[in-house]
XYZ file of C-alpha atoms in Angstrom:
753
model
C 9.977 -35.533 61.575
C 6.420 -34.575 61.493
C 3.427 -35.652 64.163
C 1.852 -37.770 61.380
C 5.383 -40.100 60.693
C 6.562 -40.274 64.967
C 2.734 -41.583 65.039
C 3.249 -44.353 62.540
C 6.641 -44.833 63.679
C 5.651 -45.428 67.394
C 2.308 -47.747 65.933
C 4.730 -49.673 63.937
C 7.215 -50.295 66.864
C 4.349 -51.059 68.954
C 3.435 -54.253 66.563
C 7.167 -55.820 66.662
C 7.478 -54.839 70.805
C 7.036 -57.953 73.092
C 3.767 -58.510 74.630
C 6.053 -58.237 77.787
C 6.898 -55.455 76.878
C 3.756 -53.734 76.972
C 1.164 -54.854 78.482
C 1.990 -52.868 81.480
C 0.477 -49.670 79.476
C -0.980 -50.615 77.074
C -3.115 -47.700 74.976
C -3.765 -47.965 71.814
C -6.625 -44.860 70.068
C -8.767 -46.155 67.179
C -8.036 -43.498 64.488
C -10.740 -43.444 62.877
C -12.883 -42.486 65.583
C -10.788 -39.885 66.421
C -11.225 -38.746 63.266
C -15.261 -38.664 63.885
C -15.018 -38.027 67.676
C -13.007 -34.070 66.138
C -14.814 -33.449 62.961
C -17.952 -34.806 62.673
C -17.459 -37.300 59.581
C -15.493 -40.946 58.366
C -11.860 -39.871 58.057
C -10.652 -39.767 54.521
C -8.128 -42.586 53.341
C -4.428 -41.472 53.601
C -0.553 -42.643 53.680
C 0.140 -41.653 57.484
C -1.380 -41.840 60.059
C -2.550 -38.625 61.013
C -2.084 -36.620 64.608
C -4.236 -35.293 66.887
C -3.066 -31.776 65.246
C -3.648 -33.010 61.990
C -6.900 -34.826 61.986
C -9.159 -31.192 62.363
C -7.383 -28.629 61.091
C -10.127 -26.197 61.030
C -10.156 -26.891 65.394
C -7.207 -27.313 66.148
C -5.953 -23.249 64.287
C -6.889 -20.281 65.369
C -10.246 -18.988 63.858
C -12.595 -16.374 65.434
C -15.693 -16.366 63.804
C -18.763 -13.432 64.124
C -21.009 -14.585 66.791
C -18.942 -17.346 67.996
C -16.752 -18.481 69.451
C -12.255 -18.293 68.988
C -11.322 -21.914 68.315
C -7.487 -22.251 69.720
C -5.135 -24.549 70.124
C -6.488 -25.270 73.712
C -9.507 -26.422 72.493
C -7.375 -29.310 70.070
C -5.623 -29.772 73.427
C -8.791 -30.152 75.621
C -10.405 -32.185 72.928
C -7.402 -35.166 72.928
C -7.920 -35.437 76.269
C -10.435 -36.303 76.299
C -10.070 -39.037 73.412
C -6.974 -40.229 75.908
C -10.286 -40.910 78.314
C -11.257 -44.199 75.804
C -8.205 -46.807 76.623
C -7.908 -49.709 74.815
C -5.819 -52.434 77.073
C -3.576 -55.263 75.484
C -3.029 -58.136 78.200
C -1.378 -61.699 77.426
C -4.323 -63.432 77.951
C -7.612 -63.231 79.563
C -6.919 -63.084 83.036
C -4.594 -60.808 82.903
C -6.734 -58.455 80.769
C -9.489 -59.363 83.867
C -6.733 -57.615 86.811
C -6.307 -54.944 84.801
C -9.907 -53.702 84.042
C -10.996 -54.168 87.618
C -7.591 -51.919 88.224
C -9.469 -49.262 87.192
C -12.797 -50.297 88.445
C -13.698 -47.822 91.578
C -13.847 -49.992 94.558
C -10.921 -52.497 93.424
C -7.657 -52.827 94.548
C -5.049 -51.262 92.203
C -2.388 -54.007 91.936
C 0.534 -54.072 89.503
C 2.600 -57.843 89.900
C 1.284 -60.086 87.668
C -1.364 -63.084 88.987
C -0.055 -66.287 85.746
C 2.457 -67.163 85.048
C 4.431 -65.003 82.060
C 5.928 -66.772 79.426
C 9.592 -67.530 79.339
C 10.672 -67.062 75.758
C 8.780 -63.768 75.239
C 10.757 -61.583 78.220
C 13.280 -59.561 78.281
C 16.670 -60.251 77.904
C 17.059 -58.613 80.929
C 14.472 -61.028 82.759
C 16.062 -63.174 81.335
C 19.620 -62.564 83.099
C 17.894 -62.309 86.384
C 16.867 -66.496 85.679
C 19.392 -67.697 84.275
C 21.272 -70.808 86.543
C 24.518 -69.134 86.325
C 26.234 -72.451 84.139
C 25.731 -71.095 80.769
C 29.108 -68.837 79.467
C 28.167 -66.275 77.243
C 30.546 -63.800 75.483
C 31.014 -60.860 77.359
C 33.030 -57.904 76.500
C 32.164 -55.218 79.981
C 33.800 -54.100 82.706
C 34.656 -56.801 85.584
C 35.719 -53.764 88.182
C 31.992 -52.286 88.816
C 30.878 -51.535 92.107
C 28.926 -54.642 92.736
C 31.412 -57.097 91.996
C 34.416 -54.837 94.220
C 31.532 -54.529 96.765
C 31.290 -59.000 96.604
C 35.318 -59.029 97.638
C 34.507 -57.155 101.045
C 31.423 -58.779 102.143
C 32.164 -62.548 101.148
C 34.865 -63.043 98.654
C 37.802 -62.837 101.521
C 36.704 -64.658 103.890
C 35.042 -67.714 101.606
C 38.243 -67.178 100.009
C 40.142 -67.534 103.519
C 37.939 -71.038 104.513
C 38.993 -72.410 101.191
C 42.570 -71.385 102.129
C 42.586 -73.216 105.714
C 41.001 -76.389 104.035
C 43.530 -76.707 101.833
C 46.240 -77.498 104.308
C 43.876 -80.170 106.329
C 42.916 -82.160 102.880
C 46.908 -82.409 102.198
C 47.665 -83.447 105.695
C 45.214 -86.503 105.514
C 47.353 -87.935 102.357
C 44.674 -89.731 100.540
C 42.772 -85.817 100.882
C 45.207 -84.258 98.340
C 43.613 -84.011 95.407
C 40.695 -82.259 97.139
C 43.698 -80.118 98.654
C 44.193 -79.088 95.267
C 40.917 -78.743 95.155
C 40.317 -75.818 97.206
C 43.333 -74.370 96.723
C 41.984 -73.114 92.736
C 38.545 -72.951 94.547
C 40.547 -70.196 97.087
C 41.736 -67.942 94.271
C 38.332 -68.832 92.414
C 35.905 -67.160 94.994
C 38.378 -63.833 95.934
C 37.675 -62.958 91.938
C 34.969 -65.369 90.649
C 34.439 -62.874 87.603
C 35.137 -63.612 84.279
C 36.413 -67.094 84.606
C 34.712 -70.448 84.656
C 34.291 -74.070 86.307
C 33.822 -77.163 84.113
C 33.490 -80.539 84.518
C 35.798 -82.489 81.992
C 34.545 -85.152 79.963
C 36.409 -88.403 79.181
C 37.907 -87.817 76.465
C 39.857 -85.627 77.680
C 40.683 -87.161 81.030
C 42.303 -90.096 78.458
C 44.125 -87.945 76.167
C 45.516 -86.095 79.728
C 46.339 -89.445 81.470
C 48.589 -90.796 78.295
C 50.390 -86.923 77.965
C 49.885 -85.043 81.128
C 52.521 -82.220 79.484
C 50.420 -82.068 76.375
C 48.042 -79.619 74.991
C 44.761 -82.121 73.911
C 42.633 -81.277 71.152
C 39.894 -83.078 69.799
C 39.889 -83.021 65.538
C 36.536 -81.724 64.088
C 35.750 -79.471 66.837
C 35.762 -75.332 66.050
C 36.630 -72.928 68.125
C 32.518 -71.638 68.310
C 31.227 -75.799 68.800
C 28.605 -75.513 71.576
C 30.038 -77.985 74.244
C 30.658 -75.773 76.768
C 26.752 -75.082 77.244
C 24.839 -76.714 79.914
C 23.678 -79.986 79.406
C 22.032 -81.869 82.587
C 20.752 -84.809 81.358
C 24.368 -86.012 78.959
C 25.553 -88.652 79.485
C 29.336 -89.036 78.409
C 30.279 -91.728 76.687
C 32.365 -94.725 77.919
C 35.949 -94.633 75.494
C 37.221 -97.232 74.653
C 39.893 -98.764 76.860
C 43.765 -97.759 76.316
C 46.419 -100.061 76.561
C 48.054 -99.688 79.850
C 45.227 -97.190 81.448
C 44.818 -97.357 84.839
C 40.683 -97.534 85.701
C 38.634 -94.939 88.133
C 37.423 -95.809 91.206
C 33.790 -94.745 91.264
C 33.356 -91.855 93.590
C 31.841 -93.339 96.229
C 34.031 -96.113 96.262
C 36.818 -94.300 97.020
C 38.081 -93.659 100.789
C 39.536 -90.291 100.157
C 35.191 -89.266 99.373
C 34.523 -89.357 102.990
C 37.850 -88.376 104.075
C 36.665 -85.696 102.358
C 33.291 -85.710 103.362
C 33.783 -85.581 107.002
C 36.540 -82.802 107.646
C 36.385 -80.373 104.126
C 32.523 -81.069 103.179
C 30.918 -79.949 105.825
C 32.589 -76.747 107.082
C 32.522 -75.029 103.555
C 28.705 -76.142 104.313
C 28.135 -73.762 107.187
C 30.677 -71.156 105.303
C 28.208 -71.649 102.171
C 24.402 -71.363 103.572
C 25.733 -68.517 105.425
C 26.300 -66.539 102.059
C 23.700 -67.549 100.718
C 22.046 -66.619 103.284
C 23.292 -62.992 103.400
C 23.316 -62.368 99.611
C 19.567 -63.866 99.255
C 18.540 -61.472 101.944
C 20.325 -58.274 100.560
C 17.765 -59.008 97.264
C 20.839 -57.415 94.570
C 22.888 -59.768 95.458
C 21.388 -63.304 94.756
C 24.181 -63.724 91.627
C 26.446 -64.557 94.410
C 23.527 -66.454 96.207
C 22.766 -69.416 92.805
C 26.806 -69.129 92.783
C 27.809 -70.789 96.658
C 24.521 -72.548 96.318
C 25.651 -74.257 92.918
C 28.853 -74.954 94.505
C 27.527 -76.435 97.617
C 24.760 -78.869 95.932
C 26.766 -79.362 92.647
C 30.618 -78.518 92.293
C 31.551 -79.435 95.634
C 30.235 -83.414 95.336
C 32.151 -84.018 92.249
C 35.199 -85.428 91.675
C 38.525 -82.959 92.023
C 39.739 -84.321 89.077
C 36.810 -83.831 86.792
C 36.509 -80.109 88.213
C 38.896 -77.416 85.999
C 38.847 -73.335 86.852
C 39.788 -71.395 83.980
C 40.175 -67.781 82.723
C 38.673 -66.086 79.631
C 41.678 -66.569 77.771
C 41.325 -69.935 78.474
C 38.398 -70.806 77.417
C 39.533 -69.348 73.975
C 42.070 -72.382 73.720
C 39.826 -75.039 75.026
C 37.984 -77.086 72.669
C 37.114 -80.223 74.410
C 33.910 -81.557 75.496
C 33.157 -80.132 79.078
C 30.322 -79.014 80.627
C 30.004 -75.976 81.936
C 29.078 -75.912 85.795
C 29.489 -71.809 87.042
C 30.454 -68.922 84.866
C 29.529 -65.443 86.540
C 30.179 -61.533 85.052
C 28.537 -59.751 88.261
C 27.847 -60.048 91.583
C 25.018 -57.517 91.862
C 21.891 -56.763 89.863
C 20.141 -53.917 90.147
C 16.420 -55.138 88.455
C 16.203 -58.396 90.951
C 13.336 -55.898 92.800
C 11.404 -57.858 89.894
C 13.053 -61.231 90.632
C 9.622 -63.776 91.988
C 8.835 -66.943 93.542
C 6.279 -68.544 92.321
C 4.491 -64.892 91.500
C 5.757 -63.458 94.791
C 7.925 -60.494 95.192
C 11.215 -61.172 96.872
C 10.822 -58.599 99.447
C 8.191 -60.054 100.036
C 9.243 -64.095 100.645
C 12.146 -62.073 102.617
C 10.322 -60.702 104.806
C 8.000 -63.471 106.076
C 9.939 -65.240 108.104
C 9.455 -61.561 110.152
C 5.993 -63.404 111.137
C 7.508 -66.152 112.900
C 9.845 -64.580 114.476
C 7.379 -62.167 115.703
C 4.916 -65.084 116.919
C 7.606 -67.256 119.021
C 8.611 -64.782 120.268
C 6.271 -62.066 121.368
C 3.945 -65.608 122.505
C 7.084 -67.878 123.950
C 9.285 -64.830 125.703
C 5.864 -63.114 127.427
C 8.541 -61.953 130.750
C 11.022 -60.301 127.507
C 13.872 -61.868 128.426
C 15.114 -62.661 125.417
C 13.837 -59.376 123.071
C 12.126 -56.079 125.197
C 9.186 -54.592 124.248
C 10.560 -52.026 121.671
C 12.029 -54.747 119.305
C 8.892 -57.053 119.448
C 6.513 -54.025 119.106
C 8.575 -53.151 116.043
C 9.394 -56.619 114.267
C 5.021 -57.120 114.821
C 4.475 -54.142 112.692
C 6.931 -54.776 110.443
C 5.177 -58.513 109.955
C 2.476 -56.623 109.107
C 3.972 -55.502 105.409
C 4.148 -59.054 103.748
C 1.301 -60.105 105.523
C -0.291 -57.509 103.297
C 1.557 -57.867 100.354
C 0.261 -61.600 100.008
C -3.494 -60.506 100.998
C -3.616 -57.882 98.601
C -1.811 -61.030 95.934
C -4.896 -63.134 97.128
C -7.747 -60.238 96.352
C -5.807 -59.363 93.158
C -5.992 -63.024 92.316
C -9.582 -64.216 93.277
C -10.671 -61.113 91.388
C -9.385 -61.746 88.285
C -10.372 -65.268 88.026
C -14.183 -64.283 88.831
C -17.131 -62.585 87.745
C -17.762 -58.910 88.736
C -20.221 -59.707 91.870
C -17.537 -62.340 93.526
C -14.234 -59.752 92.959
C -16.463 -57.371 94.184
C -17.430 -59.209 97.881
C -13.692 -60.028 98.386
C -12.721 -56.406 97.586
C -15.272 -55.502 100.203
C -14.546 -57.966 102.731
C -10.833 -58.098 102.716
C -9.966 -54.818 101.427
C -9.506 -53.266 104.472
C -8.710 -55.703 106.640
C -5.356 -55.600 107.305
C -6.217 -52.580 108.975
C -9.368 -52.475 110.831
C -7.566 -56.168 112.435
C -4.917 -54.055 113.982
C -8.189 -50.595 114.915
C -10.012 -53.650 116.217
C -7.492 -55.374 117.911
C -6.486 -52.056 119.730
C -9.473 -51.072 120.311
C -10.221 -54.354 122.261
C -6.967 -53.509 124.387
C -7.589 -50.685 125.501
C -11.088 -51.671 126.717
C -9.666 -54.456 128.498
C -6.989 -51.906 130.877
C -9.394 -48.744 130.554
C -6.580 -46.937 128.568
C -7.842 -44.310 126.849
C -5.045 -43.967 125.426
C -5.274 -46.473 122.248
C -8.721 -45.196 121.514
C -6.860 -42.238 120.322
C -3.989 -43.094 118.881
C -5.914 -45.250 116.405
C -8.118 -42.089 115.824
C -4.289 -40.899 114.563
C -3.470 -44.186 112.462
C -7.051 -43.474 110.889
C -6.034 -39.348 110.511
C -2.910 -40.235 109.021
C -4.330 -43.162 106.407
C -6.137 -40.475 104.759
C -3.286 -37.793 105.211
C -0.931 -40.799 103.585
C -2.829 -41.672 100.700
C -4.068 -37.954 99.629
C -0.801 -36.521 100.238
C 2.008 -38.573 100.096
C 1.128 -41.464 97.946
C 0.131 -38.758 95.202
C 2.892 -36.663 95.836
C 5.511 -39.423 96.051
C 3.804 -40.901 92.707
C 4.195 -37.570 90.789
C 7.824 -36.628 91.377
C 9.016 -39.831 90.445
C 6.784 -40.585 86.811
C 7.343 -36.592 86.730
C 11.143 -36.856 86.486
C 10.792 -40.142 84.367
C 8.227 -38.757 82.074
C 8.311 -34.714 82.104
C 4.764 -33.830 82.566
C 1.604 -37.243 82.772
C -1.984 -36.580 82.324
C -4.704 -38.647 83.812
C -8.635 -38.922 83.147
C -10.006 -36.085 84.841
C -13.459 -37.039 84.884
C -12.751 -40.246 86.543
C -10.389 -38.765 89.314
C -13.088 -35.999 90.016
C -15.839 -38.817 90.723
C -12.742 -40.190 93.766
C -12.643 -36.709 94.895
C -16.654 -35.810 95.498
C -16.495 -39.200 97.148
C -13.637 -37.580 99.462
C -15.508 -34.728 99.821
C -18.644 -36.718 100.871
C -16.622 -39.081 103.065
C -14.422 -36.609 105.218
C -17.413 -34.294 105.371
C -19.303 -37.341 107.025
C -16.392 -38.411 109.178
C -16.259 -35.281 110.373
C -19.958 -33.906 111.070
C -20.452 -34.700 114.267
C -16.648 -33.260 115.330
C -18.491 -30.004 114.282
C -21.628 -30.220 115.957
C -19.865 -31.016 119.328
C -17.827 -28.314 119.264
C -20.746 -25.910 118.012
C -22.985 -26.912 120.895
C -21.021 -28.711 123.366
C -19.718 -27.491 126.431
C -15.851 -26.947 127.489
C -14.469 -28.017 130.244
C -10.808 -27.223 131.342
C -8.860 -29.253 133.877
C -7.505 -26.932 135.632
C -8.096 -23.098 135.329
C -5.271 -20.190 137.028
C -5.612 -15.943 136.878
C -3.105 -14.374 137.488
C -2.996 -13.571 140.617
C -2.257 -17.648 141.151
C -5.871 -18.082 142.509
C -7.601 -21.295 141.213
C -11.330 -21.294 139.261
C -13.291 -21.372 142.633
C -12.079 -18.333 143.976
C -13.730 -14.627 143.771
C -10.607 -13.119 142.295
C -10.646 -11.449 139.076
C -8.527 -11.083 135.642
C -7.471 -13.022 133.767
C -7.528 -17.741 133.648
C -5.322 -19.208 132.303
C -7.113 -23.179 131.088
C -5.033 -26.738 130.645
C -6.640 -29.406 129.221
C -9.947 -28.471 127.438
C -12.523 -30.119 126.257
C -15.357 -30.288 124.936
C -18.078 -31.868 128.192
C -19.988 -35.447 126.621
C -20.394 -37.515 129.542
C -22.129 -35.330 130.985
C -26.102 -33.910 130.165
C -27.479 -35.280 127.230
C -26.016 -33.700 124.377
C -24.513 -37.186 123.912
C -26.653 -39.174 124.150
C -29.920 -37.610 122.833
C -27.681 -35.478 119.894
C -24.147 -36.914 118.942
C -24.723 -40.714 118.883
C -27.632 -40.522 117.146
C -25.925 -38.279 114.318
C -22.350 -40.502 114.294
C -25.118 -43.784 113.612
C -26.977 -42.013 110.849
C -23.487 -40.736 109.019
C -22.282 -44.375 110.052
C -25.119 -45.822 108.387
C -25.027 -42.797 105.428
C -21.200 -42.938 104.374
C -21.398 -46.938 103.092
C -24.211 -46.087 101.198
C -22.677 -42.753 99.161
C -20.112 -45.683 98.585
C -22.681 -48.160 96.962
C -23.881 -45.570 94.961
C -20.157 -44.988 94.260
C -19.590 -47.975 92.369
C -23.165 -47.369 90.660
C -22.319 -44.927 89.073
C -18.728 -45.744 88.034
C -19.491 -49.110 87.285
C -22.709 -49.269 85.882
C -24.478 -46.232 84.812
C -20.887 -44.119 83.910
C -19.139 -47.134 83.534
C -18.146 -44.618 79.766
C -16.242 -42.417 82.187
C -13.505 -45.389 82.732
C -14.601 -46.943 79.063
C -11.296 -49.722 79.677
C -12.050 -53.118 77.574
C -10.059 -55.586 76.274
C -9.459 -54.999 72.478
C -9.897 -57.752 69.807
C -6.874 -59.466 69.014
C -4.500 -58.293 71.262
C -5.659 -61.081 74.346
C -3.004 -63.760 72.804
C -2.472 -67.546 74.220
C -5.352 -66.887 76.828
C -6.020 -70.546 76.710
C -2.632 -71.422 77.963
C -3.108 -69.131 81.207
C -1.010 -70.680 84.237
C -2.145 -68.686 87.026
C -0.138 -68.811 89.782
C -2.353 -68.951 92.757
C -5.770 -70.703 91.964
C -9.431 -69.661 93.406
C -8.933 -71.547 96.531
C -5.056 -71.683 97.432
C -5.578 -67.386 96.684
C -8.529 -68.022 99.238
C -6.995 -70.629 101.934
C -3.342 -67.974 101.711
C -6.217 -64.621 102.316
C -7.633 -67.023 105.439
C -4.165 -67.791 106.496
C -2.605 -63.839 106.019
C -6.067 -62.518 108.203
C -5.135 -64.451 111.240
C -1.684 -64.483 111.193
C -2.358 -60.403 110.678
C -4.541 -60.209 113.599
C -2.030 -62.068 115.731
C 0.659 -59.873 114.632
C -1.373 -56.765 115.778
C -2.337 -58.015 118.305
C 1.365 -58.129 119.785
C 2.107 -54.987 118.320
C -0.695 -53.394 120.703
C 0.516 -55.587 123.867
C 4.253 -53.578 122.937
C 2.907 -50.782 121.829
C 3.137 -49.042 125.158
C 6.638 -48.737 125.827
C 6.263 -46.657 122.656
C 3.569 -43.980 123.887
C 5.287 -43.196 127.171
C 8.127 -42.367 125.380
C 8.418 -38.212 126.267
C 10.294 -36.532 123.847
C 7.630 -38.123 121.308
C 3.722 -37.018 120.600
C 0.703 -40.123 120.154
C -0.103 -38.592 117.567
C 2.478 -38.217 115.456
C 3.261 -42.491 116.217
C -0.835 -43.218 115.280
C -0.091 -40.583 112.123
C 3.419 -42.495 110.876
C 3.658 -46.068 111.870
C 0.772 -47.128 112.309
C -0.904 -45.259 109.113
C 1.413 -46.065 106.672
C 3.372 -49.315 108.060
C 0.537 -51.734 106.723
C 0.666 -49.047 103.244
C 4.015 -49.891 101.754
C 3.068 -52.899 99.369
C 0.214 -50.224 98.064
C 2.966 -47.252 97.786
C 5.075 -49.815 95.846
C 2.194 -50.372 93.144
C 1.865 -46.774 92.724
C 5.174 -45.778 92.355
C 5.158 -48.645 89.670
C 2.379 -47.460 87.808
C 4.622 -43.753 87.423
C 7.343 -45.259 86.454
C 4.953 -46.882 83.638
C 3.615 -43.455 82.351
C 0.221 -44.633 84.279
C -0.157 -41.674 86.686
C -4.146 -42.469 86.624
C -4.045 -45.423 88.194
C -1.168 -43.916 90.663
C -3.682 -41.778 92.264
C -6.648 -44.136 92.249
C -4.509 -45.797 94.666
C -4.168 -43.434 97.559
C -7.666 -42.338 96.252
C -8.985 -45.953 96.859
C -7.768 -46.542 100.434
C -8.511 -42.969 101.059
C -12.536 -43.139 100.143
C -12.321 -46.636 101.743
C -10.616 -45.710 105.365
C -13.661 -43.122 105.212
C -16.748 -45.048 103.927
C -15.889 -48.560 104.997
C -13.941 -49.062 108.100
C -14.786 -46.079 110.030
C -18.265 -47.501 110.227
C -17.071 -50.646 110.446
C -15.645 -49.622 113.713
C -18.845 -47.671 114.974
C -20.437 -50.713 114.107
C -18.526 -52.563 116.027
C -18.924 -50.378 118.889
C -22.442 -50.131 119.165
C -22.825 -53.832 119.479
C -19.606 -54.380 121.718
C -18.851 -51.213 122.970
C -14.920 -50.345 123.517
C -15.648 -46.683 124.096
C -15.082 -45.856 120.538
C -16.016 -42.298 119.986
C -16.306 -40.868 117.017
C -14.844 -37.785 117.749
C -11.769 -35.935 116.352
C -9.186 -33.648 117.343
C -9.254 -29.917 115.844
C -5.428 -31.395 114.394
C -6.775 -33.787 113.042
C -10.357 -32.192 111.652
C -8.329 -28.974 109.960
C -5.450 -31.183 108.418
C -7.801 -33.371 107.191
C -10.371 -30.576 105.833
C -7.080 -28.979 103.963
C -5.307 -32.078 103.090
C -8.646 -32.754 100.769
C -9.370 -29.146 99.186
C -5.532 -28.608 98.304
C -5.512 -32.414 96.434
C -8.479 -31.146 94.388
C -7.267 -28.397 93.058
C -3.967 -30.378 92.191
C -6.160 -32.967 90.606
C -8.194 -30.208 88.931
C -6.681 -29.972 85.521
C -5.968 -33.935 84.646
C -1.985 -32.945 84.291
C 0.588 -33.941 86.507
C 4.168 -33.048 87.303
C 7.221 -33.458 89.488
C 6.840 -29.842 90.660
C 2.857 -30.436 92.412
C 3.989 -34.169 93.321
C 6.400 -32.077 95.347
C 4.198 -29.754 96.915
C 1.884 -32.410 98.085
C 4.851 -34.384 99.448
C 6.374 -30.828 100.991
C 2.641 -30.210 102.433
C 2.826 -33.795 104.437
C 5.948 -33.895 105.787
C 4.666 -30.366 107.612
C 1.630 -31.583 109.462
C 3.758 -34.630 110.205
C 6.223 -31.850 111.907
C 3.016 -30.594 113.397
C 1.626 -33.945 114.933
C 5.585 -34.553 115.566
C 5.615 -31.162 118.403
C 2.269 -31.934 119.064
C 1.738 -32.733 122.977
C 0.358 -36.337 123.484
C -3.797 -36.559 124.638
C -4.741 -35.388 127.360
C -4.429 -38.139 130.321
C -2.086 -39.883 128.266
């Protein structure tokens, strides 16, 4: 197939693709603009859509003209790469379009999840399957013996089935509960292996037929094999059948003595069993179909009259043409796509982790004496509870920005974009100052450095690996990435300038020095001295007060100014570098867009999440000391790993999702944006806070922090130079990050800690 035919085929396929499939990576190129830029003239009419090698043959072939440079395929590729930077966003509505545009704005938090409710009818079949209620019987020709179904038997099936098996004789003993005993016997076999089986509610027609002739096969004339009577109809009310001579009247369900025997003896233990199964299957996420199956059984099936419930297999259903209503039908116990499942726009993992916040609050502020949980457990729960809170803060920022103008969005991003990290840092500094513990200040510096290293090495590296394995080679806008790279150089140079200054002009002081003969530094013995715990003295003399401290304040004032200049450059004067806009005719249904979180709701959630983050950060810093006292783990390592990267887990997930969608530009911007904000916003805010309330925070880093950060920035700028990425480059970044982590792991803890 030629490139032109392929491009035409891709274009037609995009037109047929539903909006749900295209909104994540919705790039299209205007062929007339491409031809005008490459060839300097209008595009001629052609039956085929031209490819980038057929638009201007003179540019894409090698020609050597006397006195001129040779044009080659490389020149065509470079020109085409430049054209790739002009993109048109296709979105479902104007709110999502505004969110996607904000993703490309420098200084705005990148966000993958939707902030509006997507129409269910236009979503893919895979997504529709995630939200099905398991009450629709669909034709299925696949295998029922799968790893997920076998795992169901081992994790859930055997003990749920055993519970029904034990309740069966209990119901038979009561005599009046015999119908419920028969039902429990059938459900015992059903829950052992429910796949390919279905549970129905029998209609009045069948019940009347079976009462007259219990051993006959009941067929109703006029009903075909493909009748939709097996589909769910919640609002359907069974029509009464004519009373037949001699037919006994059915006692209403709530007027039976057996109903209350069942509700007192049989139903309560099953409530416990099914509730436990629901909890476990929901926590595991990928087994949510098991949750739906148990919840529907508990809330619907077990509250029906036993004679109205029928359990059948696939082979039996082929011969059933009578009136029934499907209640439960399941073919798979697990589905890997449930990581996409959302509840009111909130990802299921964020929903499941939210109870950790409550647990952290309860055991942290009630169990002060550590009677029920140790400090290590409290620290772990408090740190993990920051993960869902970071997600809610990010969702709130994205929702407000998408529904507001640029000014409001910029203010919200600047106010709440770094609130999670700043809350933890300030809380740690306050607690360290109150306890006269300088180690917490070193931990904060290690966390700042760890965030910087993780955002410029680990996040881009992981995204490059995952995106490269799926898409071979990915391209990104090297000019826009160059802006972030330049700001990284400026920010790292500014942050570590006081450290370099102090090392150039400070006095090196050591705690203990001994020579080869065993004499101390005060003796007059000659020979080589071995010194320990050496550091630059800033307390004695006037170096710090007259030189280093003014430099710190100057840098802290200049870095936010550089950040603002970067915003003006990328958003106003040179916005064509990004050139992201919504194409005409691509936004559909924006008038009916339903936002998951309104502006006020988002603001309330932001404030509540910020307060809870502060409480969790306070608990984490309160119980961090036993972790820091571990003799085999360096305090540097704890700071650069756990404290630095745990709050960034939602951002890492966003970056990976962008890379999987072949949008590596946003994956790289996720890390660069956080790293720039750390240096240009978070650190100046900490310096400003220390100026108003002295907590002993000094912007001087250890040698390892200094050289690791400088080397990482140089490496990542070299990797980003060509505007292309693959899994090898990503592997290089991740390996360097792991090497640096190994250095921190084996490094001794800070002096005095």
